[in-house]
Structures are given as C-alpha cells and as structure tokens.
Amino acid sequence: MKIVSEISELRHLISEWRLQGLKIAFVPTMGNLHAGHISLVTEAHRHADKVVASIFVNPMQFGIHEDIDNYPRTMDNDQQQLVAAKTDLLFIPTPKIIYPKGLDKQSYVEVPNVSVGYCGESRPGHFRGVSTVVCKLFNLVQPDVACFGLKDYQQVQVIQTMVEDLSMPIKIIPVATVREDSGLALSSRNGYLTKEERKQAPALAQNIQWLANEIRTNNDFIGLAKKASRAINNAGMNTDYIHICHAKTLQPASEDDTELVILAAAHCGKARLIDNLQVFL
Ligand code: PAF
C-alpha cells in the first residue's frame, strides 16, 4: 500500500492509473478503523481496479463542544488493517493541506433538507463539515465510485444528494452496517463504552428492530416511536431522537409511504450512539 500526504503525490498516482484506464474506488474515513470500515474497502474492490482510502479527522465536522483532540487516533493499527484489506493507496493529509486558509476562510458545501433535523439538529454544522470535506476529497481523488457505511444513514443521504445536485460523476455505494452478535452496530464510539454500558448499548438496535416489526401493522408512528424511546431510556440510555422517516427525503413518514427508515441516536455514558433500519412495507 502506497501512503501519501501531499496533494501533488496523490494526483500524480491517480493520473497514472487514469492513463492506464483503471477504475478507481474511494473509501474516506476518519481512522480508528474497525470491521465496518474494512467492509467498505472489501466492497470497493468489487467495483474498481484500484482502491484509495483516506484518513482525515475533519475539524470542520466537529462542533465547539465536541472534543476533536480526544478523537481516537490509531494510525499504525489502521494501516495494518488497510494493508490486509489490499488497499492500494492511503491518503493522510494534515488539516493545513485540506484547509490551508483555516476553517474561517474556507468555502463550504451545504446540502439543504436532508442535512436538517436528527443528527443535523443535535450537531449543528456537522453535515456542512461532512459535505465540504467529502466534496474536497472527491475533487482530489476523482473516484468513479465511493463507499459509505449505512450506519451513518443521514450522512449517506447528504452525500448522495450533494453528488446529484452538483452533477458529480461518482456512484455512491451504500454498504450494510456491520453488527456485533448483540445487534450493536460497530462504531468507533463503542470504544468509549464501559463494561456496564456495553451491556446497555444493544438496546438501541433491539428497540429499532421492535419498532420495525410494529410499524408493519400499526401506523401510529409517533406513539410507537415514543414507546421505543422510553424503552431505550429504561435500558439505561438517554434517547436523543428516534423517528420514522421517508427513506429518501428523511421527512417524517406518512401513512402512504412504503419506503421508510427508522433513525435513532442515544447517549450511553460518554458515547452518543446512532443507528437506523430501513423498512419496506
Ligand atoms: O463517516 C466518516 O467517517 C466521516 O464523516 C467522513 C465521511 C470520512 C467525512 O469526514
């Protein structure tokens, strides 16, 4: 695996592959990799000749109360996993390379509608940071396809909308969430959980699954979501939100919708966990 930090090196290698007519897949990450990230690399190989990954802890997507300095950085372990997954090229830029003028003077990309609400409400400015950095990374790597994990369902919709709205010639490939046997979705944030919290955390996925079963026969979406929220709290967590939404627009679901997604977030100790489930009626 080749590792580069400079934009010129990245562009040089990519242009050589382009001259050879090779297809390129991209997996952007913030590091602290787990099996969920590696499943993105595995999927990327199915769609392209070369797989490029990036590790960049993006300051623009962290809120003022979110501690970017304590975000786990596990570069050696990440690189070993990417090598084992046969990644061809790893791009690890510094913040200065991505935002040379500083965040205050940086142009940004703001995706309307799907960025609003849910995590967009709990983490103001978060999706602007995500869409801006992904747009910038797409411009640098110029991939044919890019893989994103469905655990971050709202993020996938934001990126898909950005690509469509700005006519980017990139196919977005959503990849299924990898889960522990308990149902808990793999996440870098699981590392913050204590032993006790690890036992509580699966209640998030379990109650989303319960809700998914219930809405097949009961369209009191708001009442059912409230019940699921109470059950998550009773399991020792603190629900941030749980909503049944239209799977594409992310607007609150109506009785006539047949493609739905349940979006949820809950605090478990220091960790804010998110999860979701698509439901086709
Ligand atoms: O999902 C993530 O890890 C990040 O939001 C992403 C897409 C790499 C952008 O920084």
PDB file of C-alpha atoms and ligand atoms in Angstrom:
ATOM      1  CA  MET A   1       0.000   0.000   0.000  1.00  0.00           C
ATOM      2  CA  LYS A   2       1.380   3.383  -1.009  1.00  0.00           C
ATOM      3  CA  ILE A   3       0.911   6.163   1.588  1.00  0.00           C
ATOM      4  CA  VAL A   4       0.854   9.829   0.595  1.00  0.00           C
ATOM      5  CA  SER A   5       0.149  13.079   2.423  1.00  0.00           C
ATOM      6  CA  GLU A   6       0.728  15.651  -0.313  1.00  0.00           C
ATOM      7  CA  ILE A   7      -1.947  16.528  -2.869  1.00  0.00           C
ATOM      8  CA  SER A   8       0.631  16.558  -5.704  1.00  0.00           C
ATOM      9  CA  GLU A   9       1.688  12.944  -4.939  1.00  0.00           C
ATOM     10  CA  LEU A  10      -1.932  11.824  -4.748  1.00  0.00           C
ATOM     11  CA  ARG A  11      -2.813  13.486  -8.063  1.00  0.00           C
ATOM     12  CA  HIS A  12       0.291  12.058  -9.753  1.00  0.00           C
ATOM     13  CA  LEU A  13      -0.548   8.457  -8.807  1.00  0.00           C
ATOM     14  CA  ILE A  14      -4.225   8.827  -9.669  1.00  0.00           C
ATOM     15  CA  SER A  15      -3.422  10.324 -13.086  1.00  0.00           C
ATOM     16  CA  GLU A  16      -1.083   7.386 -13.857  1.00  0.00           C
ATOM     17  CA  TRP A  17      -3.940   4.955 -13.100  1.00  0.00           C
ATOM     18  CA  ARG A  18      -6.311   7.044 -15.200  1.00  0.00           C
ATOM     19  CA  LEU A  19      -3.874   6.897 -18.151  1.00  0.00           C
ATOM     20  CA  GLN A  20      -3.946   3.105 -17.830  1.00  0.00           C
ATOM     21  CA  GLY A  21      -7.767   3.242 -17.995  1.00  0.00           C
ATOM     22  CA  LEU A  22      -8.176   1.849 -14.472  1.00  0.00           C
ATOM     23  CA  LYS A  23     -11.357   2.318 -12.436  1.00  0.00           C
ATOM     24  CA  ILE A  24     -10.929   3.910  -9.004  1.00  0.00           C
ATOM     25  CA  ALA A  25     -12.953   3.399  -5.818  1.00  0.00           C
ATOM     26  CA  PHE A  26     -12.664   5.637  -2.761  1.00  0.00           C
ATOM     27  CA  VAL A  27     -13.259   4.979   0.952  1.00  0.00           C
ATOM     28  CA  PRO A  28     -12.976   8.162   3.053  1.00  0.00           C
ATOM     29  CA  THR A  29     -12.544   7.603   6.809  1.00  0.00           C
ATOM     30  CA  MET A  30     -11.532   9.387   9.989  1.00  0.00           C
ATOM     31  CA  GLY A  31      -9.399   6.416  11.085  1.00  0.00           C
ATOM     32  CA  ASN A  32      -9.846   4.326  14.251  1.00  0.00           C
ATOM     33  CA  LEU A  33     -10.825   1.595  11.833  1.00  0.00           C
ATOM     34  CA  HIS A  34     -12.937  -1.472  12.636  1.00  0.00           C
ATOM     35  CA  ALA A  35     -14.549  -4.279  10.648  1.00  0.00           C
ATOM     36  CA  GLY A  36     -17.247  -1.862   9.410  1.00  0.00           C
ATOM     37  CA  HIS A  37     -14.627   0.266   7.623  1.00  0.00           C
ATOM     38  CA  ILE A  38     -12.893  -2.809   6.239  1.00  0.00           C
ATOM     39  CA  SER A  39     -16.214  -3.991   4.772  1.00  0.00           C
ATOM     40  CA  LEU A  40     -16.232  -0.702   2.816  1.00  0.00           C
ATOM     41  CA  VAL A  41     -12.791  -1.497   1.388  1.00  0.00           C
ATOM     42  CA  THR A  42     -13.904  -5.049   0.530  1.00  0.00           C
ATOM     43  CA  GLU A  43     -16.984  -3.659  -1.251  1.00  0.00           C
ATOM     44  CA  ALA A  44     -14.847  -1.033  -3.020  1.00  0.00           C
ATOM     45  CA  HIS A  45     -12.705  -3.807  -4.561  1.00  0.00           C
ATOM     46  CA  ARG A  46     -15.854  -5.275  -6.156  1.00  0.00           C
ATOM     47  CA  HIS A  47     -16.392  -2.067  -8.152  1.00  0.00           C
ATOM     48  CA  ALA A  48     -12.938  -0.907  -9.220  1.00  0.00           C
ATOM     49  CA  ASP A  49      -9.358  -1.838 -10.151  1.00  0.00           C
ATOM     50  CA  LYS A  50      -7.752   0.369  -7.506  1.00  0.00           C
ATOM     51  CA  VAL A  51      -8.960   1.285  -4.014  1.00  0.00           C
ATOM     52  CA  VAL A  52      -7.955   4.580  -2.413  1.00  0.00           C
ATOM     53  CA  ALA A  53      -8.691   5.185   1.289  1.00  0.00           C
ATOM     54  CA  SER A  54      -8.193   8.376   3.272  1.00  0.00           C
ATOM     55  CA  ILE A  55      -7.742   9.011   6.977  1.00  0.00           C
ATOM     56  CA  PHE A  56      -8.508  12.579   7.959  1.00  0.00           C
ATOM     57  CA  VAL A  57     -10.049  13.646  11.265  1.00  0.00           C
ATOM     58  CA  ASN A  58     -12.016  16.516   9.790  1.00  0.00           C
ATOM     59  CA  PRO A  59     -12.133  19.519  12.149  1.00  0.00           C
ATOM     60  CA  MET A  60     -14.998  21.094  10.185  1.00  0.00           C
ATOM     61  CA  GLN A  61     -17.479  18.412  11.211  1.00  0.00           C
ATOM     62  CA  PHE A  62     -16.826  18.730  14.964  1.00  0.00           C
ATOM     63  CA  GLY A  63     -18.955  21.158  16.996  1.00  0.00           C
ATOM     64  CA  ILE A  64     -17.460  23.598  19.505  1.00  0.00           C
ATOM     65  CA  HIS A  65     -18.389  21.305  22.406  1.00  0.00           C
ATOM     66  CA  GLU A  66     -17.078  18.179  20.667  1.00  0.00           C
ATOM     67  CA  ASP A  67     -13.543  17.243  21.609  1.00  0.00           C
ATOM     68  CA  ILE A  68     -11.627  16.655  18.366  1.00  0.00           C
ATOM     69  CA  ASP A  69      -8.316  16.388  20.268  1.00  0.00           C
ATOM     70  CA  ASN A  70      -9.568  13.314  22.114  1.00  0.00           C
ATOM     71  CA  TYR A  71     -10.879  11.627  18.956  1.00  0.00           C
ATOM     72  CA  PRO A  72      -9.114   8.222  18.956  1.00  0.00           C
ATOM     73  CA  ARG A  73      -6.152   8.082  16.604  1.00  0.00           C
ATOM     74  CA  THR A  74      -4.839   4.569  15.901  1.00  0.00           C
ATOM     75  CA  MET A  75      -2.756   5.114  12.772  1.00  0.00           C
ATOM     76  CA  ASP A  76      -0.475   2.032  12.988  1.00  0.00           C
ATOM     77  CA  ASN A  77      -3.368  -0.330  13.555  1.00  0.00           C
ATOM     78  CA  ASP A  78      -5.422   1.393  10.827  1.00  0.00           C
ATOM     79  CA  GLN A  79      -2.606   0.991   8.323  1.00  0.00           C
ATOM     80  CA  GLN A  80      -2.191  -2.702   9.147  1.00  0.00           C
ATOM     81  CA  GLN A  81      -5.883  -3.311   8.566  1.00  0.00           C
ATOM     82  CA  LEU A  82      -5.848  -1.389   5.276  1.00  0.00           C
ATOM     83  CA  VAL A  83      -2.813  -3.350   4.060  1.00  0.00           C
ATOM     84  CA  ALA A  84      -4.532  -6.635   4.980  1.00  0.00           C
ATOM     85  CA  ALA A  85      -7.609  -5.480   3.033  1.00  0.00           C
ATOM     86  CA  LYS A  86      -5.375  -4.823  -0.015  1.00  0.00           C
ATOM     87  CA  THR A  87      -5.908  -1.074  -0.164  1.00  0.00           C
ATOM     88  CA  ASP A  88      -3.787   0.348  -2.990  1.00  0.00           C
ATOM     89  CA  LEU A  89      -3.308   3.902  -1.790  1.00  0.00           C
ATOM     90  CA  LEU A  90      -3.818   5.703   1.531  1.00  0.00           C
ATOM     91  CA  PHE A  91      -4.125   9.479   1.642  1.00  0.00           C
ATOM     92  CA  ILE A  92      -3.391  11.011   5.072  1.00  0.00           C
ATOM     93  CA  PRO A  93      -3.440  14.793   4.694  1.00  0.00           C
ATOM     94  CA  THR A  94      -2.940  17.261   7.549  1.00  0.00           C
ATOM     95  CA  PRO A  95      -5.586  19.927   8.328  1.00  0.00           C
ATOM     96  CA  LYS A  96      -3.214  22.508   6.778  1.00  0.00           C
ATOM     97  CA  ILE A  97      -3.279  20.598   3.490  1.00  0.00           C
ATOM     98  CA  ILE A  98      -7.077  20.342   3.419  1.00  0.00           C
ATOM     99  CA  TYR A  99      -7.831  23.812   4.839  1.00  0.00           C
ATOM    100  CA  PRO A 100      -4.744  25.933   4.038  1.00  0.00           C
ATOM    101  CA  LYS A 101      -6.543  29.228   4.754  1.00  0.00           C
ATOM    102  CA  GLY A 102      -8.058  27.929   8.010  1.00  0.00           C
ATOM    103  CA  LEU A 103     -11.676  26.962   8.635  1.00  0.00           C
ATOM    104  CA  ASP A 104     -12.943  30.556   8.851  1.00  0.00           C
ATOM    105  CA  LYS A 105     -11.926  31.391   5.278  1.00  0.00           C
ATOM    106  CA  GLN A 106     -12.835  28.021   3.748  1.00  0.00           C
ATOM    107  CA  SER A 107     -15.609  27.811   1.111  1.00  0.00           C
ATOM    108  CA  TYR A 108     -18.177  25.215   2.069  1.00  0.00           C
ATOM    109  CA  VAL A 109     -20.883  22.968   0.659  1.00  0.00           C
ATOM    110  CA  GLU A 110     -24.254  22.983   2.377  1.00  0.00           C
ATOM    111  CA  VAL A 111     -26.826  20.367   1.374  1.00  0.00           C
ATOM    112  CA  PRO A 112     -30.375  21.535   2.220  1.00  0.00           C
ATOM    113  CA  ASN A 113     -33.281  19.449   3.535  1.00  0.00           C
ATOM    114  CA  VAL A 114     -31.628  16.086   4.253  1.00  0.00           C
ATOM    115  CA  SER A 115     -28.970  17.813   6.409  1.00  0.00           C
ATOM    116  CA  VAL A 116     -31.691  19.323   8.578  1.00  0.00           C
ATOM    117  CA  GLY A 117     -33.030  17.564  11.683  1.00  0.00           C
ATOM    118  CA  TYR A 118     -31.943  14.398  13.530  1.00  0.00           C
ATOM    119  CA  CYS A 119     -28.107  14.498  13.743  1.00  0.00           C
ATOM    120  CA  GLY A 120     -28.210  17.836  11.878  1.00  0.00           C
ATOM    121  CA  GLU A 121     -30.166  19.285  14.799  1.00  0.00           C
ATOM    122  CA  SER A 122     -28.165  17.638  17.575  1.00  0.00           C
ATOM    123  CA  ARG A 123     -24.846  18.525  15.923  1.00  0.00           C
ATOM    124  CA  PRO A 124     -25.222  21.979  14.293  1.00  0.00           C
ATOM    125  CA  GLY A 125     -22.775  22.459  11.395  1.00  0.00           C
ATOM    126  CA  HIS A 126     -21.822  18.775  11.351  1.00  0.00           C
ATOM    127  CA  PHE A 127     -23.192  17.967   7.901  1.00  0.00           C
ATOM    128  CA  ARG A 128     -21.780  21.149   6.389  1.00  0.00           C
ATOM    129  CA  GLY A 129     -18.380  19.877   7.553  1.00  0.00           C
ATOM    130  CA  VAL A 130     -19.038  16.406   6.143  1.00  0.00           C
ATOM    131  CA  SER A 131     -20.287  17.589   2.733  1.00  0.00           C
ATOM    132  CA  THR A 132     -17.442  20.109   2.415  1.00  0.00           C
ATOM    133  CA  VAL A 133     -14.662  17.645   3.207  1.00  0.00           C
ATOM    134  CA  VAL A 134     -16.178  14.855   1.097  1.00  0.00           C
ATOM    135  CA  CYS A 135     -16.585  17.282  -1.841  1.00  0.00           C
ATOM    136  CA  LYS A 136     -12.959  18.326  -1.442  1.00  0.00           C
ATOM    137  CA  LEU A 137     -11.724  14.720  -1.173  1.00  0.00           C
ATOM    138  CA  PHE A 138     -13.825  13.766  -4.225  1.00  0.00           C
ATOM    139  CA  ASN A 139     -12.158  16.599  -6.177  1.00  0.00           C
ATOM    140  CA  LEU A 140      -8.720  15.354  -5.133  1.00  0.00           C
ATOM    141  CA  VAL A 141      -9.246  11.628  -5.705  1.00  0.00           C
ATOM    142  CA  GLN A 142     -11.780  11.903  -8.573  1.00  0.00           C
ATOM    143  CA  PRO A 143     -13.073   8.364  -7.977  1.00  0.00           C
ATOM    144  CA  ASP A 144     -15.570   6.501 -10.153  1.00  0.00           C
ATOM    145  CA  VAL A 145     -17.286   5.097  -7.060  1.00  0.00           C
ATOM    146  CA  ALA A 146     -17.187   5.856  -3.336  1.00  0.00           C
ATOM    147  CA  CYS A 147     -18.329   3.592  -0.475  1.00  0.00           C
ATOM    148  CA  PHE A 148     -20.082   4.820   2.672  1.00  0.00           C
ATOM    149  CA  GLY A 149     -21.462   2.855   5.614  1.00  0.00           C
ATOM    150  CA  LEU A 150     -25.231   2.805   6.087  1.00  0.00           C
ATOM    151  CA  LYS A 151     -24.801   3.119   9.850  1.00  0.00           C
ATOM    152  CA  ASP A 152     -24.500   6.843   9.102  1.00  0.00           C
ATOM    153  CA  TYR A 153     -27.738   6.778   7.098  1.00  0.00           C
ATOM    154  CA  GLN A 154     -28.340  10.543   7.134  1.00  0.00           C
ATOM    155  CA  GLN A 155     -24.723  11.126   6.039  1.00  0.00           C
ATOM    156  CA  VAL A 156     -25.226   8.795   3.059  1.00  0.00           C
ATOM    157  CA  GLN A 157     -28.344  10.758   2.014  1.00  0.00           C
ATOM    158  CA  VAL A 158     -26.455  14.055   2.375  1.00  0.00           C
ATOM    159  CA  ILE A 159     -23.601  12.815   0.183  1.00  0.00           C
ATOM    160  CA  GLN A 160     -25.917  11.205  -2.385  1.00  0.00           C
ATOM    161  CA  THR A 161     -27.871  14.492  -2.631  1.00  0.00           C
ATOM    162  CA  MET A 162     -24.661  16.530  -2.976  1.00  0.00           C
ATOM    163  CA  VAL A 163     -23.434  14.276  -5.793  1.00  0.00           C
ATOM    164  CA  GLU A 164     -26.771  14.573  -7.634  1.00  0.00           C
ATOM    165  CA  ASP A 165     -27.228  18.316  -7.065  1.00  0.00           C
ATOM    166  CA  LEU A 166     -23.661  19.181  -8.115  1.00  0.00           C
ATOM    167  CA  SER A 167     -23.561  16.665 -11.020  1.00  0.00           C
ATOM    168  CA  MET A 168     -20.500  14.849  -9.702  1.00  0.00           C
ATOM    169  CA  PRO A 169     -19.735  11.810 -11.908  1.00  0.00           C
ATOM    170  CA  ILE A 170     -19.371   9.488  -8.898  1.00  0.00           C
ATOM    171  CA  LYS A 171     -21.500   6.481  -7.975  1.00  0.00           C
ATOM    172  CA  ILE A 172     -22.211   6.332  -4.237  1.00  0.00           C
ATOM    173  CA  ILE A 173     -22.310   2.789  -2.885  1.00  0.00           C
ATOM    174  CA  PRO A 174     -24.088   2.396   0.469  1.00  0.00           C
ATOM    175  CA  VAL A 175     -22.711  -0.560   2.445  1.00  0.00           C
ATOM    176  CA  ALA A 176     -24.689  -2.518   5.072  1.00  0.00           C
ATOM    177  CA  THR A 177     -23.952  -1.897   8.760  1.00  0.00           C
ATOM    178  CA  VAL A 178     -21.708  -4.475  10.436  1.00  0.00           C
ATOM    179  CA  ARG A 179     -23.076  -5.559  13.832  1.00  0.00           C
ATOM    180  CA  GLU A 180     -21.901  -7.457  16.890  1.00  0.00           C
ATOM    181  CA  ASP A 181     -23.879 -10.613  17.801  1.00  0.00           C
ATOM    182  CA  SER A 182     -25.873  -8.485  20.280  1.00  0.00           C
ATOM    183  CA  GLY A 183     -27.069  -6.311  17.372  1.00  0.00           C
ATOM    184  CA  LEU A 184     -24.904  -3.332  18.418  1.00  0.00           C
ATOM    185  CA  ALA A 185     -23.681  -1.529  15.292  1.00  0.00           C
ATOM    186  CA  LEU A 186     -19.880  -1.339  15.045  1.00  0.00           C
ATOM    187  CA  SER A 187     -18.709   2.214  15.650  1.00  0.00           C
ATOM    188  CA  SER A 188     -15.537   3.999  16.698  1.00  0.00           C
ATOM    189  CA  ARG A 189     -17.663   5.407  19.532  1.00  0.00           C
ATOM    190  CA  ASN A 190     -18.173   1.947  21.065  1.00  0.00           C
ATOM    191  CA  GLY A 191     -14.624   2.355  22.364  1.00  0.00           C
ATOM    192  CA  TYR A 192     -15.950   4.940  24.862  1.00  0.00           C
ATOM    193  CA  LEU A 193     -18.353   2.404  26.462  1.00  0.00           C
ATOM    194  CA  THR A 194     -17.612   0.953  29.898  1.00  0.00           C
ATOM    195  CA  LYS A 195     -18.235  -2.754  30.584  1.00  0.00           C
ATOM    196  CA  GLU A 196     -21.643  -1.925  32.065  1.00  0.00           C
ATOM    197  CA  GLU A 197     -22.604   0.380  29.167  1.00  0.00           C
ATOM    198  CA  ARG A 198     -21.661  -2.330  26.649  1.00  0.00           C
ATOM    199  CA  LYS A 199     -24.493  -4.401  28.142  1.00  0.00           C
ATOM    200  CA  GLN A 200     -26.965  -1.490  27.805  1.00  0.00           C
ATOM    201  CA  ALA A 201     -25.972  -0.320  24.308  1.00  0.00           C
ATOM    202  CA  PRO A 202     -27.591  -3.193  22.286  1.00  0.00           C
ATOM    203  CA  ALA A 203     -30.997  -1.882  23.500  1.00  0.00           C
ATOM    204  CA  LEU A 204     -30.755   0.807  20.796  1.00  0.00           C
ATOM    205  CA  ALA A 205     -30.662  -1.700  17.902  1.00  0.00           C
ATOM    206  CA  GLN A 206     -33.128  -4.007  19.656  1.00  0.00           C
ATOM    207  CA  ASN A 207     -35.749  -1.275  20.053  1.00  0.00           C
ATOM    208  CA  ILE A 208     -35.287  -0.082  16.468  1.00  0.00           C
ATOM    209  CA  GLN A 209     -35.924  -3.692  15.403  1.00  0.00           C
ATOM    210  CA  TRP A 210     -39.005  -3.834  17.660  1.00  0.00           C
ATOM    211  CA  LEU A 211     -40.289  -0.623  16.065  1.00  0.00           C
ATOM    212  CA  ALA A 212     -39.645  -2.001  12.561  1.00  0.00           C
ATOM    213  CA  ASN A 213     -41.823  -5.014  13.360  1.00  0.00           C
ATOM    214  CA  GLU A 214     -44.595  -2.895  14.932  1.00  0.00           C
ATOM    215  CA  ILE A 215     -44.973  -0.426  12.032  1.00  0.00           C
ATOM    216  CA  ARG A 216     -45.887  -3.270   9.692  1.00  0.00           C
ATOM    217  CA  THR A 217     -49.279  -3.484  11.405  1.00  0.00           C
ATOM    218  CA  ASN A 218     -49.691  -0.176  13.249  1.00  0.00           C
ATOM    219  CA  ASN A 219     -49.357   3.264  11.658  1.00  0.00           C
ATOM    220  CA  ASP A 220     -49.333   5.275  14.880  1.00  0.00           C
ATOM    221  CA  PHE A 221     -45.728   6.171  14.050  1.00  0.00           C
ATOM    222  CA  ILE A 222     -45.387   8.887  16.678  1.00  0.00           C
ATOM    223  CA  GLY A 223     -46.891   6.813  19.512  1.00  0.00           C
ATOM    224  CA  LEU A 224     -44.736   3.795  18.654  1.00  0.00           C
ATOM    225  CA  ALA A 225     -41.557   5.889  18.437  1.00  0.00           C
ATOM    226  CA  LYS A 226     -42.317   7.350  21.889  1.00  0.00           C
ATOM    227  CA  LYS A 227     -42.698   3.835  23.272  1.00  0.00           C
ATOM    228  CA  ALA A 228     -39.348   2.782  21.760  1.00  0.00           C
ATOM    229  CA  SER A 229     -37.716   5.915  23.165  1.00  0.00           C
ATOM    230  CA  ARG A 230     -38.983   5.074  26.676  1.00  0.00           C
ATOM    231  CA  ALA A 231     -37.703   1.504  26.358  1.00  0.00           C
ATOM    232  CA  ILE A 232     -34.231   2.771  25.333  1.00  0.00           C
ATOM    233  CA  ASN A 233     -34.216   5.089  28.374  1.00  0.00           C
ATOM    234  CA  ASN A 234     -35.354   2.236  30.633  1.00  0.00           C
ATOM    235  CA  ALA A 235     -32.371   0.218  29.434  1.00  0.00           C
ATOM    236  CA  GLY A 236     -30.085   2.893  30.930  1.00  0.00           C
ATOM    237  CA  MET A 237     -29.519   5.126  27.892  1.00  0.00           C
ATOM    238  CA  ASN A 238     -30.766   8.606  27.129  1.00  0.00           C
ATOM    239  CA  THR A 239     -32.572   8.831  23.782  1.00  0.00           C
ATOM    240  CA  ASP A 240     -31.571  11.842  21.680  1.00  0.00           C
ATOM    241  CA  TYR A 241     -34.144  11.092  18.949  1.00  0.00           C
ATOM    242  CA  ILE A 242     -35.990   8.204  17.359  1.00  0.00           C
ATOM    243  CA  HIS A 243     -38.114   8.905  14.274  1.00  0.00           C
ATOM    244  CA  ILE A 244     -39.772   7.002  11.463  1.00  0.00           C
ATOM    245  CA  CYS A 245     -38.971   8.804   8.221  1.00  0.00           C
ATOM    246  CA  HIS A 246     -39.323   8.575   4.480  1.00  0.00           C
ATOM    247  CA  ALA A 247     -36.231   6.634   3.367  1.00  0.00           C
ATOM    248  CA  LYS A 248     -35.125   9.211   0.728  1.00  0.00           C
ATOM    249  CA  THR A 249     -36.369  12.637   1.845  1.00  0.00           C
ATOM    250  CA  LEU A 250     -35.980  11.867   5.574  1.00  0.00           C
ATOM    251  CA  GLN A 251     -39.205  13.779   6.186  1.00  0.00           C
ATOM    252  CA  PRO A 252     -41.476  12.316   8.918  1.00  0.00           C
ATOM    253  CA  ALA A 253     -43.179   9.282   7.379  1.00  0.00           C
ATOM    254  CA  SER A 254     -46.825   9.456   6.354  1.00  0.00           C
ATOM    255  CA  GLU A 255     -49.277   6.541   6.254  1.00  0.00           C
ATOM    256  CA  ASP A 256     -48.895   6.210   2.466  1.00  0.00           C
ATOM    257  CA  ASP A 257     -45.102   5.891   2.450  1.00  0.00           C
ATOM    258  CA  THR A 258     -43.797   2.410   1.712  1.00  0.00           C
ATOM    259  CA  GLU A 259     -40.031   3.025   1.879  1.00  0.00           C
ATOM    260  CA  LEU A 260     -39.191   4.009   5.421  1.00  0.00           C
ATOM    261  CA  VAL A 261     -36.172   4.363   7.645  1.00  0.00           C
ATOM    262  CA  ILE A 262     -36.065   4.446  11.433  1.00  0.00           C
ATOM    263  CA  LEU A 263     -33.384   6.908  12.537  1.00  0.00           C
ATOM    264  CA  ALA A 264     -32.209   6.942  16.149  1.00  0.00           C
ATOM    265  CA  ALA A 265     -29.497   8.320  18.406  1.00  0.00           C
ATOM    266  CA  ALA A 266     -28.969   7.776  22.133  1.00  0.00           C
ATOM    267  CA  HIS A 267     -26.399   8.698  24.720  1.00  0.00           C
ATOM    268  CA  CYS A 268     -24.826   5.773  26.542  1.00  0.00           C
ATOM    269  CA  GLY A 269     -22.440   7.164  29.149  1.00  0.00           C
ATOM    270  CA  LYS A 270     -19.951   9.380  27.284  1.00  0.00           C
ATOM    271  CA  ALA A 271     -20.808   7.860  23.887  1.00  0.00           C
ATOM    272  CA  ARG A 272     -23.501   9.171  21.562  1.00  0.00           C
ATOM    273  CA  LEU A 273     -24.533   6.136  19.518  1.00  0.00           C
ATOM    274  CA  ILE A 274     -26.525   6.282  16.285  1.00  0.00           C
ATOM    275  CA  ASP A 275     -28.299   3.503  14.435  1.00  0.00           C
ATOM    276  CA  ASN A 276     -31.057   3.007  11.876  1.00  0.00           C
ATOM    277  CA  LEU A 277     -33.045   0.434   9.964  1.00  0.00           C
ATOM    278  CA  GLN A 278     -34.715   0.623   6.563  1.00  0.00           C
ATOM    279  CA  VAL A 279     -38.213  -0.831   6.407  1.00  0.00           C
ATOM    280  CA  PHE A 280     -40.023  -1.575   3.135  1.00  0.00           C
ATOM    281  CA  LEU A 281     -43.761  -2.002   3.672  1.00  0.00           C
TER     282      LEU A 281
HETATM  283  O1  PAF B   1     -18.073   8.871   8.216  1.00  0.00           O
HETATM  284  C1  PAF B   1     -16.965   9.397   8.419  1.00  0.00           C
HETATM  285  O2  PAF B   1     -16.016   8.785   8.912  1.00  0.00           O
HETATM  286  C2  PAF B   1     -16.768  10.859   8.068  1.00  0.00           C
HETATM  287  O3  PAF B   1     -17.932  11.599   8.302  1.00  0.00           O
HETATM  288  C3  PAF B   1     -16.271  11.072   6.624  1.00  0.00           C
HETATM  289  C4  PAF B   1     -17.268  10.605   5.599  1.00  0.00           C
HETATM  290  C5  PAF B   1     -14.953  10.333   6.428  1.00  0.00           C
HETATM  291  C6  PAF B   1     -16.017  12.568   6.367  1.00  0.00           C
HETATM  292  O4  PAF B   1     -15.077  13.079   7.240  1.00  0.00           O
END
